[in-house]
């Protein structure tokens, strides 16, 4: 992406005073916060937290070992068909359609949100509408087209009234995402929003406490970085600079994988 086009995307983010520094293989920018732990080598990003911290809320506890194997062996078409026919939780009764996910099945980046909203429920695609447009701008600001990444949600069906998904719904649906991750083998996951981050990391920590660290997801230990949901950024534009820092951080992590 040339610098003029990149600047246009930064303008769209309201970040005209920010510029990308360095290439994908450059050292960590000065503005990138220090990574907490030093458990890995000097050339690899250190891991700051594990996937199953001690702060797992009791209400969200479930047998990850059992659920992770549920969709084993399903290929992309089979998995998509299983999701489309799923009635494992009450959200099947209120959805217009399931929202499986979209993007490059060989993508390095997996973007994970919370659940479909009203527009996603109508169109069958995650992150459409204004929040989707902002996500696209955020990705383009770090040199990624929407078509280059894979985008999915923790839940494949819309919770009525856009309420937060409850723990049992998330537990029933998460094996589908886990199988998508197994098929995709991403280099990095970007969890957008508190609900997605808390469900993926099985924690009740705040989003602020989870940002700017390299987490790991699942048995394959996929590096996972947390940032704000674009719908939140539309409501709170002053937080866009923090999201920009998160994106640069994630880009740096990905470049070192
Ligand atoms: S939210 Fe997930 S588990 Fe619940 S019905 Fe939809 S696809 Fe099935």
PDB file of C-alpha atoms and ligand atoms in Angstrom:
ATOM      1  CA  UNK A   1       0.000   0.000   0.000  1.00  0.00           C
ATOM      2  CA  UNK A   2       1.425   3.381  -0.925  1.00  0.00           C
ATOM      3  CA  UNK A   3       1.785   6.062   1.703  1.00  0.00           C
ATOM      4  CA  UNK A   4      -0.967   8.262   0.290  1.00  0.00           C
ATOM      5  CA  UNK A   5      -3.527   5.441   0.387  1.00  0.00           C
ATOM      6  CA  UNK A   6      -2.450   4.459   3.882  1.00  0.00           C
ATOM      7  CA  UNK A   7      -2.858   8.072   4.986  1.00  0.00           C
ATOM      8  CA  UNK A   8      -6.396   8.054   3.597  1.00  0.00           C
ATOM      9  CA  UNK A   9      -7.216   5.075   5.791  1.00  0.00           C
ATOM     10  CA  UNK A  10      -5.641   6.726   8.800  1.00  0.00           C
ATOM     11  CA  UNK A  11      -7.754   9.778   8.025  1.00  0.00           C
ATOM     12  CA  UNK A  12     -10.815   7.530   8.001  1.00  0.00           C
ATOM     13  CA  UNK A  13      -9.820   6.338  11.445  1.00  0.00           C
ATOM     14  CA  UNK A  14      -9.441   9.895  12.645  1.00  0.00           C
ATOM     15  CA  UNK A  15      -5.737   9.281  13.192  1.00  0.00           C
ATOM     16  CA  UNK A  16      -4.166  11.764  10.852  1.00  0.00           C
ATOM     17  CA  UNK A  17      -1.371  12.557  13.271  1.00  0.00           C
ATOM     18  CA  UNK A  18      -0.290   8.897  13.445  1.00  0.00           C
ATOM     19  CA  UNK A  19       2.028   7.206  11.023  1.00  0.00           C
ATOM     20  CA  UNK A  20       3.183   3.657  10.648  1.00  0.00           C
ATOM     21  CA  UNK A  21       6.775   3.122  11.608  1.00  0.00           C
ATOM     22  CA  UNK A  22       9.012   0.489  10.111  1.00  0.00           C
ATOM     23  CA  UNK A  23       8.212  -2.616   8.142  1.00  0.00           C
ATOM     24  CA  UNK A  24       6.670  -5.912   9.203  1.00  0.00           C
ATOM     25  CA  UNK A  25      10.110  -7.180  10.097  1.00  0.00           C
ATOM     26  CA  UNK A  26      11.350  -4.105  11.899  1.00  0.00           C
ATOM     27  CA  UNK A  27      11.972  -3.925  15.620  1.00  0.00           C
ATOM     28  CA  UNK A  28       9.205  -3.004  18.035  1.00  0.00           C
ATOM     29  CA  UNK A  29       8.283   0.654  17.556  1.00  0.00           C
ATOM     30  CA  UNK A  30       9.150   2.991  20.392  1.00  0.00           C
ATOM     31  CA  UNK A  31       5.451   3.561  20.986  1.00  0.00           C
ATOM     32  CA  UNK A  32       4.771  -0.130  21.538  1.00  0.00           C
ATOM     33  CA  UNK A  33       4.397  -0.843  25.257  1.00  0.00           C
ATOM     34  CA  UNK A  34       6.810  -3.235  26.839  1.00  0.00           C
ATOM     35  CA  UNK A  35       5.786  -6.849  26.820  1.00  0.00           C
ATOM     36  CA  UNK A  36       5.460  -8.115  30.348  1.00  0.00           C
ATOM     37  CA  UNK A  37       7.077 -11.521  30.369  1.00  0.00           C
ATOM     38  CA  UNK A  38      10.402 -12.611  28.944  1.00  0.00           C
ATOM     39  CA  UNK A  39       9.715 -16.282  28.524  1.00  0.00           C
ATOM     40  CA  UNK A  40      10.763 -16.470  24.877  1.00  0.00           C
ATOM     41  CA  UNK A  41      13.832 -15.645  22.872  1.00  0.00           C
ATOM     42  CA  UNK A  42      14.957 -12.144  21.997  1.00  0.00           C
ATOM     43  CA  UNK A  43      13.605 -12.488  18.476  1.00  0.00           C
ATOM     44  CA  UNK A  44      10.159 -13.731  19.380  1.00  0.00           C
ATOM     45  CA  UNK A  45       7.374 -11.883  21.165  1.00  0.00           C
ATOM     46  CA  UNK A  46       7.166 -12.788  24.813  1.00  0.00           C
ATOM     47  CA  UNK A  47       3.962 -14.282  26.113  1.00  0.00           C
ATOM     48  CA  UNK A  48       2.321 -12.293  28.841  1.00  0.00           C
ATOM     49  CA  UNK A  49      -0.611 -14.466  29.779  1.00  0.00           C
ATOM     50  CA  UNK A  50      -1.948 -17.974  29.320  1.00  0.00           C
ATOM     51  CA  UNK A  51      -5.241 -19.028  27.802  1.00  0.00           C
ATOM     52  CA  UNK A  52      -6.807 -20.207  31.013  1.00  0.00           C
ATOM     53  CA  UNK A  53      -5.933 -17.751  33.744  1.00  0.00           C
ATOM     54  CA  UNK A  54      -7.006 -18.309  37.293  1.00  0.00           C
ATOM     55  CA  UNK A  55      -9.712 -15.692  36.880  1.00  0.00           C
ATOM     56  CA  UNK A  56     -12.109 -17.828  34.826  1.00  0.00           C
ATOM     57  CA  UNK A  57     -15.563 -16.815  36.015  1.00  0.00           C
ATOM     58  CA  UNK A  58     -17.406 -19.733  37.573  1.00  0.00           C
ATOM     59  CA  UNK A  59     -20.413 -19.026  35.379  1.00  0.00           C
ATOM     60  CA  UNK A  60     -18.298 -19.430  32.242  1.00  0.00           C
ATOM     61  CA  UNK A  61     -16.587 -22.628  33.293  1.00  0.00           C
ATOM     62  CA  UNK A  62     -17.173 -25.588  31.026  1.00  0.00           C
ATOM     63  CA  UNK A  63     -15.360 -28.631  29.772  1.00  0.00           C
ATOM     64  CA  UNK A  64     -13.080 -27.180  27.115  1.00  0.00           C
ATOM     65  CA  UNK A  65     -11.488 -30.570  26.559  1.00  0.00           C
ATOM     66  CA  UNK A  66     -14.837 -32.134  25.697  1.00  0.00           C
ATOM     67  CA  UNK A  67     -16.104 -29.294  23.559  1.00  0.00           C
ATOM     68  CA  UNK A  68     -12.877 -28.833  21.605  1.00  0.00           C
ATOM     69  CA  UNK A  69     -13.138 -32.304  20.115  1.00  0.00           C
ATOM     70  CA  UNK A  70     -16.793 -31.991  19.148  1.00  0.00           C
ATOM     71  CA  UNK A  71     -16.284 -30.750  15.597  1.00  0.00           C
ATOM     72  CA  UNK A  72     -13.078 -32.669  14.980  1.00  0.00           C
ATOM     73  CA  UNK A  73     -12.615 -33.951  11.422  1.00  0.00           C
ATOM     74  CA  UNK A  74     -15.110 -31.537   9.874  1.00  0.00           C
ATOM     75  CA  UNK A  75     -13.713 -29.808   6.787  1.00  0.00           C
ATOM     76  CA  UNK A  76     -14.859 -26.306   5.764  1.00  0.00           C
ATOM     77  CA  UNK A  77     -18.012 -27.369   3.863  1.00  0.00           C
ATOM     78  CA  UNK A  78     -19.032 -29.869   6.555  1.00  0.00           C
ATOM     79  CA  UNK A  79     -18.443 -27.349   9.312  1.00  0.00           C
ATOM     80  CA  UNK A  80     -20.438 -24.687   7.494  1.00  0.00           C
ATOM     81  CA  UNK A  81     -23.307 -27.146   7.043  1.00  0.00           C
ATOM     82  CA  UNK A  82     -23.238 -28.106  10.728  1.00  0.00           C
ATOM     83  CA  UNK A  83     -23.389 -24.466  11.781  1.00  0.00           C
ATOM     84  CA  UNK A  84     -26.238 -23.708   9.361  1.00  0.00           C
ATOM     85  CA  UNK A  85     -28.277 -26.550  10.843  1.00  0.00           C
ATOM     86  CA  UNK A  86     -27.310 -25.987  14.466  1.00  0.00           C
ATOM     87  CA  UNK A  87     -29.973 -25.916  17.152  1.00  0.00           C
ATOM     88  CA  UNK A  88     -27.645 -26.418  20.116  1.00  0.00           C
ATOM     89  CA  UNK A  89     -28.731 -23.285  21.931  1.00  0.00           C
ATOM     90  CA  UNK A  90     -31.896 -21.158  22.107  1.00  0.00           C
ATOM     91  CA  UNK A  91     -30.463 -18.553  19.710  1.00  0.00           C
ATOM     92  CA  UNK A  92     -31.380 -20.885  16.856  1.00  0.00           C
ATOM     93  CA  UNK A  93     -35.015 -20.000  17.444  1.00  0.00           C
ATOM     94  CA  UNK A  94     -34.578 -16.261  17.002  1.00  0.00           C
ATOM     95  CA  UNK A  95     -31.922 -15.970  14.285  1.00  0.00           C
ATOM     96  CA  UNK A  96     -32.683 -15.099  10.667  1.00  0.00           C
ATOM     97  CA  UNK A  97     -29.673 -17.148   9.608  1.00  0.00           C
ATOM     98  CA  UNK A  98     -26.346 -18.279  10.997  1.00  0.00           C
ATOM     99  CA  UNK A  99     -23.245 -16.136  10.389  1.00  0.00           C
ATOM    100  CA  UNK A 100     -20.431 -18.587   9.770  1.00  0.00           C
ATOM    101  CA  UNK A 101     -17.520 -16.294   8.939  1.00  0.00           C
ATOM    102  CA  UNK A 102     -15.921 -14.819   5.866  1.00  0.00           C
ATOM    103  CA  UNK A 103     -12.528 -14.346   4.318  1.00  0.00           C
ATOM    104  CA  UNK A 104      -9.423 -16.080   3.111  1.00  0.00           C
ATOM    105  CA  UNK A 105      -9.299 -19.689   4.377  1.00  0.00           C
ATOM    106  CA  UNK A 106      -5.504 -19.455   4.270  1.00  0.00           C
ATOM    107  CA  UNK A 107      -5.275 -16.123   6.084  1.00  0.00           C
ATOM    108  CA  UNK A 108      -2.525 -15.301   8.563  1.00  0.00           C
ATOM    109  CA  UNK A 109      -4.913 -13.075  10.515  1.00  0.00           C
ATOM    110  CA  UNK A 110      -8.112 -14.201  12.212  1.00  0.00           C
ATOM    111  CA  UNK A 111     -10.352 -11.415  13.508  1.00  0.00           C
ATOM    112  CA  UNK A 112     -12.837 -12.589  16.141  1.00  0.00           C
ATOM    113  CA  UNK A 113     -15.800 -10.575  17.345  1.00  0.00           C
ATOM    114  CA  UNK A 114     -18.584 -11.295  19.750  1.00  0.00           C
ATOM    115  CA  UNK A 115     -21.732 -12.220  17.836  1.00  0.00           C
ATOM    116  CA  UNK A 116     -23.756 -11.077  14.841  1.00  0.00           C
ATOM    117  CA  UNK A 117     -25.779  -7.888  15.162  1.00  0.00           C
ATOM    118  CA  UNK A 118     -29.019  -7.089  13.385  1.00  0.00           C
ATOM    119  CA  UNK A 119     -27.389  -6.292  10.052  1.00  0.00           C
ATOM    120  CA  UNK A 120     -25.109  -9.326  10.176  1.00  0.00           C
ATOM    121  CA  UNK A 121     -28.120 -11.503  11.002  1.00  0.00           C
ATOM    122  CA  UNK A 122     -29.877 -10.172   7.896  1.00  0.00           C
ATOM    123  CA  UNK A 123     -26.905 -10.483   5.556  1.00  0.00           C
ATOM    124  CA  UNK A 124     -25.263 -13.605   6.927  1.00  0.00           C
ATOM    125  CA  UNK A 125     -21.833 -11.976   7.095  1.00  0.00           C
ATOM    126  CA  UNK A 126     -19.885 -10.723  10.123  1.00  0.00           C
ATOM    127  CA  UNK A 127     -18.859  -7.096  10.538  1.00  0.00           C
ATOM    128  CA  UNK A 128     -20.993  -5.352   7.954  1.00  0.00           C
ATOM    129  CA  UNK A 129     -22.498  -1.880   8.315  1.00  0.00           C
ATOM    130  CA  UNK A 130     -20.677   1.031   9.942  1.00  0.00           C
ATOM    131  CA  UNK A 131     -18.740  -1.129  12.388  1.00  0.00           C
ATOM    132  CA  UNK A 132     -17.650  -3.344   9.520  1.00  0.00           C
ATOM    133  CA  UNK A 133     -16.524  -0.345   7.506  1.00  0.00           C
ATOM    134  CA  UNK A 134     -14.465   0.887  10.421  1.00  0.00           C
ATOM    135  CA  UNK A 135     -12.943  -2.571  10.871  1.00  0.00           C
ATOM    136  CA  UNK A 136     -12.015  -2.539   7.184  1.00  0.00           C
ATOM    137  CA  UNK A 137     -10.349   0.867   7.662  1.00  0.00           C
ATOM    138  CA  UNK A 138      -8.501  -0.357  10.730  1.00  0.00           C
ATOM    139  CA  UNK A 139      -7.180  -3.349   8.804  1.00  0.00           C
ATOM    140  CA  UNK A 140      -6.190  -1.254   5.809  1.00  0.00           C
ATOM    141  CA  UNK A 141      -4.300   1.095   8.114  1.00  0.00           C
ATOM    142  CA  UNK A 142      -1.930  -1.773   8.837  1.00  0.00           C
ATOM    143  CA  UNK A 143      -1.796  -2.830   5.205  1.00  0.00           C
ATOM    144  CA  UNK A 144      -4.426  -5.579   5.202  1.00  0.00           C
ATOM    145  CA  UNK A 145      -7.424  -5.842   2.889  1.00  0.00           C
ATOM    146  CA  UNK A 146     -10.591  -7.426   4.300  1.00  0.00           C
ATOM    147  CA  UNK A 147     -10.184 -10.183   1.704  1.00  0.00           C
ATOM    148  CA  UNK A 148      -6.767 -11.082   3.116  1.00  0.00           C
ATOM    149  CA  UNK A 149      -7.983 -11.934   6.613  1.00  0.00           C
ATOM    150  CA  UNK A 150     -10.609 -14.266   8.025  1.00  0.00           C
ATOM    151  CA  UNK A 151     -13.401 -12.756  10.121  1.00  0.00           C
ATOM    152  CA  UNK A 152     -15.645 -14.695  12.483  1.00  0.00           C
ATOM    153  CA  UNK A 153     -17.514 -14.377  15.747  1.00  0.00           C
ATOM    154  CA  UNK A 154     -17.550 -16.419  18.930  1.00  0.00           C
ATOM    155  CA  UNK A 155     -21.287 -16.938  18.395  1.00  0.00           C
ATOM    156  CA  UNK A 156     -22.762 -17.757  15.026  1.00  0.00           C
ATOM    157  CA  UNK A 157     -26.287 -16.544  15.831  1.00  0.00           C
ATOM    158  CA  UNK A 158     -27.530 -13.146  16.920  1.00  0.00           C
ATOM    159  CA  UNK A 159     -28.586 -12.723  20.543  1.00  0.00           C
ATOM    160  CA  UNK A 160     -31.989 -10.985  20.529  1.00  0.00           C
ATOM    161  CA  UNK A 161     -31.773  -7.242  21.045  1.00  0.00           C
ATOM    162  CA  UNK A 162     -27.986  -7.449  20.745  1.00  0.00           C
ATOM    163  CA  UNK A 163     -27.725  -8.530  24.372  1.00  0.00           C
ATOM    164  CA  UNK A 164     -24.502 -10.097  25.602  1.00  0.00           C
ATOM    165  CA  UNK A 165     -24.309 -13.814  24.897  1.00  0.00           C
ATOM    166  CA  UNK A 166     -24.709 -15.892  28.016  1.00  0.00           C
ATOM    167  CA  UNK A 167     -21.982 -18.373  29.048  1.00  0.00           C
ATOM    168  CA  UNK A 168     -23.912 -21.485  28.044  1.00  0.00           C
ATOM    169  CA  UNK A 169     -24.540 -20.096  24.541  1.00  0.00           C
ATOM    170  CA  UNK A 170     -20.869 -19.257  24.150  1.00  0.00           C
ATOM    171  CA  UNK A 171     -19.843 -22.686  25.430  1.00  0.00           C
ATOM    172  CA  UNK A 172     -22.127 -24.430  22.934  1.00  0.00           C
ATOM    173  CA  UNK A 173     -20.895 -22.356  20.011  1.00  0.00           C
ATOM    174  CA  UNK A 174     -17.176 -22.082  20.716  1.00  0.00           C
ATOM    175  CA  UNK A 175     -16.294 -25.524  19.280  1.00  0.00           C
ATOM    176  CA  UNK A 176     -17.290 -24.234  15.844  1.00  0.00           C
ATOM    177  CA  UNK A 177     -14.790 -21.400  16.130  1.00  0.00           C
ATOM    178  CA  UNK A 178     -12.184 -23.773  17.518  1.00  0.00           C
ATOM    179  CA  UNK A 179     -12.595 -25.968  14.444  1.00  0.00           C
ATOM    180  CA  UNK A 180     -12.360 -22.911  12.188  1.00  0.00           C
ATOM    181  CA  UNK A 181      -9.087 -22.051  13.905  1.00  0.00           C
ATOM    182  CA  UNK A 182      -7.792 -25.602  13.471  1.00  0.00           C
ATOM    183  CA  UNK A 183      -8.576 -25.470   9.751  1.00  0.00           C
ATOM    184  CA  UNK A 184      -7.269 -21.944   9.279  1.00  0.00           C
ATOM    185  CA  UNK A 185      -4.062 -22.196  11.331  1.00  0.00           C
ATOM    186  CA  UNK A 186      -3.716 -18.423  11.658  1.00  0.00           C
ATOM    187  CA  UNK A 187      -0.462 -16.756  12.615  1.00  0.00           C
ATOM    188  CA  UNK A 188      -2.331 -14.333  14.858  1.00  0.00           C
ATOM    189  CA  UNK A 189      -5.788 -13.791  16.311  1.00  0.00           C
ATOM    190  CA  UNK A 190      -7.191 -10.345  17.005  1.00  0.00           C
ATOM    191  CA  UNK A 191     -10.017 -10.428  19.533  1.00  0.00           C
ATOM    192  CA  UNK A 192     -12.153  -7.330  19.106  1.00  0.00           C
ATOM    193  CA  UNK A 193     -14.236  -6.297  22.073  1.00  0.00           C
ATOM    194  CA  UNK A 194     -14.562  -7.365  25.692  1.00  0.00           C
ATOM    195  CA  UNK A 195     -17.008 -10.213  25.140  1.00  0.00           C
ATOM    196  CA  UNK A 196     -14.902 -11.884  22.471  1.00  0.00           C
ATOM    197  CA  UNK A 197     -11.732 -11.487  24.524  1.00  0.00           C
ATOM    198  CA  UNK A 198     -13.277 -12.796  27.732  1.00  0.00           C
ATOM    199  CA  UNK A 199     -14.778 -15.840  26.034  1.00  0.00           C
ATOM    200  CA  UNK A 200     -11.639 -16.696  24.090  1.00  0.00           C
ATOM    201  CA  UNK A 201      -9.361 -16.241  27.083  1.00  0.00           C
ATOM    202  CA  UNK A 202     -11.850 -17.578  29.640  1.00  0.00           C
ATOM    203  CA  UNK A 203     -11.363 -14.647  31.928  1.00  0.00           C
ATOM    204  CA  UNK A 204     -13.431 -11.905  33.480  1.00  0.00           C
ATOM    205  CA  UNK A 205     -10.627  -9.345  33.256  1.00  0.00           C
ATOM    206  CA  UNK A 206     -11.464  -6.002  31.699  1.00  0.00           C
ATOM    207  CA  UNK A 207     -10.522  -5.259  28.133  1.00  0.00           C
ATOM    208  CA  UNK A 208      -8.135  -2.611  29.387  1.00  0.00           C
ATOM    209  CA  UNK A 209      -6.302  -5.230  31.439  1.00  0.00           C
ATOM    210  CA  UNK A 210      -6.045  -7.589  28.454  1.00  0.00           C
ATOM    211  CA  UNK A 211      -4.731  -5.103  25.855  1.00  0.00           C
ATOM    212  CA  UNK A 212      -1.088  -4.786  24.849  1.00  0.00           C
ATOM    213  CA  UNK A 213      -0.184  -8.335  25.808  1.00  0.00           C
ATOM    214  CA  UNK A 214       0.415 -11.442  23.746  1.00  0.00           C
ATOM    215  CA  UNK A 215      -2.020 -14.112  24.906  1.00  0.00           C
ATOM    216  CA  UNK A 216      -2.156 -17.623  23.545  1.00  0.00           C
ATOM    217  CA  UNK A 217      -5.227 -19.447  22.324  1.00  0.00           C
ATOM    218  CA  UNK A 218      -5.843 -23.161  22.535  1.00  0.00           C
ATOM    219  CA  UNK A 219      -3.585 -26.140  22.310  1.00  0.00           C
ATOM    220  CA  UNK A 220      -1.927 -24.714  19.213  1.00  0.00           C
ATOM    221  CA  UNK A 221      -0.981 -21.621  21.244  1.00  0.00           C
ATOM    222  CA  UNK A 222      -2.005 -19.135  18.573  1.00  0.00           C
ATOM    223  CA  UNK A 223      -0.812 -15.639  19.572  1.00  0.00           C
ATOM    224  CA  UNK A 224      -3.826 -13.520  20.448  1.00  0.00           C
ATOM    225  CA  UNK A 225      -4.011  -9.749  20.838  1.00  0.00           C
ATOM    226  CA  UNK A 226      -7.005  -7.870  22.236  1.00  0.00           C
ATOM    227  CA  UNK A 227      -8.430  -4.555  21.075  1.00  0.00           C
ATOM    228  CA  UNK A 228     -11.638  -2.558  21.075  1.00  0.00           C
ATOM    229  CA  UNK A 229     -14.720  -3.460  19.052  1.00  0.00           C
ATOM    230  CA  UNK A 230     -15.264  -1.043  16.151  1.00  0.00           C
ATOM    231  CA  UNK A 231     -18.872  -0.496  17.288  1.00  0.00           C
ATOM    232  CA  UNK A 232     -17.460   0.773  20.591  1.00  0.00           C
ATOM    233  CA  UNK A 233     -14.990   2.985  18.738  1.00  0.00           C
ATOM    234  CA  UNK A 234     -17.863   4.530  16.808  1.00  0.00           C
ATOM    235  CA  UNK A 235     -19.450   5.451  20.133  1.00  0.00           C
ATOM    236  CA  UNK A 236     -16.157   6.468  21.748  1.00  0.00           C
ATOM    237  CA  UNK A 237     -13.938   7.913  18.998  1.00  0.00           C
ATOM    238  CA  UNK A 238     -11.360   9.162  21.502  1.00  0.00           C
ATOM    239  CA  UNK A 239     -10.384   5.517  22.058  1.00  0.00           C
ATOM    240  CA  UNK A 240      -9.312   5.091  18.427  1.00  0.00           C
ATOM    241  CA  UNK A 241      -5.737   5.959  19.278  1.00  0.00           C
ATOM    242  CA  UNK A 242      -5.583   3.043  21.700  1.00  0.00           C
ATOM    243  CA  UNK A 243      -6.990   0.773  19.010  1.00  0.00           C
ATOM    244  CA  UNK A 244      -4.328   2.057  16.652  1.00  0.00           C
ATOM    245  CA  UNK A 245      -1.654   1.152  19.196  1.00  0.00           C
ATOM    246  CA  UNK A 246      -3.188  -2.326  19.499  1.00  0.00           C
ATOM    247  CA  UNK A 247      -3.150  -2.815  15.736  1.00  0.00           C
ATOM    248  CA  UNK A 248       0.494  -1.824  15.481  1.00  0.00           C
ATOM    249  CA  UNK A 249       1.263  -4.127  18.391  1.00  0.00           C
ATOM    250  CA  UNK A 250      -0.545  -7.021  16.683  1.00  0.00           C
ATOM    251  CA  UNK A 251       1.225  -6.334  13.416  1.00  0.00           C
ATOM    252  CA  UNK A 252       4.553  -6.486  15.206  1.00  0.00           C
ATOM    253  CA  UNK A 253       3.620  -9.740  16.936  1.00  0.00           C
ATOM    254  CA  UNK A 254       2.541 -11.270  13.612  1.00  0.00           C
ATOM    255  CA  UNK A 255       5.770 -10.236  11.935  1.00  0.00           C
ATOM    256  CA  UNK A 256       7.708 -12.209  14.543  1.00  0.00           C
ATOM    257  CA  UNK A 257       5.705 -15.439  14.333  1.00  0.00           C
TER     258      UNK A 257
HETATM  259  S1  LIG B   1     -25.302 -19.639  18.567  1.00  0.00           S
HETATM  260 FE1  LIG B   1     -23.991 -21.351  17.954  1.00  0.00          FE
HETATM  261  S2  LIG B   1     -24.571 -23.048  19.306  1.00  0.00           S
HETATM  262 FE2  LIG B   1     -26.264 -21.526  19.351  1.00  0.00          FE
HETATM  263  S3  LIG B   1     -27.683 -22.218  17.735  1.00  0.00           S
HETATM  264 FE3  LIG B   1     -26.291 -20.692  16.829  1.00  0.00          FE
HETATM  265  S4  LIG B   1     -24.654 -21.928  15.890  1.00  0.00           S
HETATM  266 FE4  LIG B   1     -25.722 -23.259  17.363  1.00  0.00          FE
END
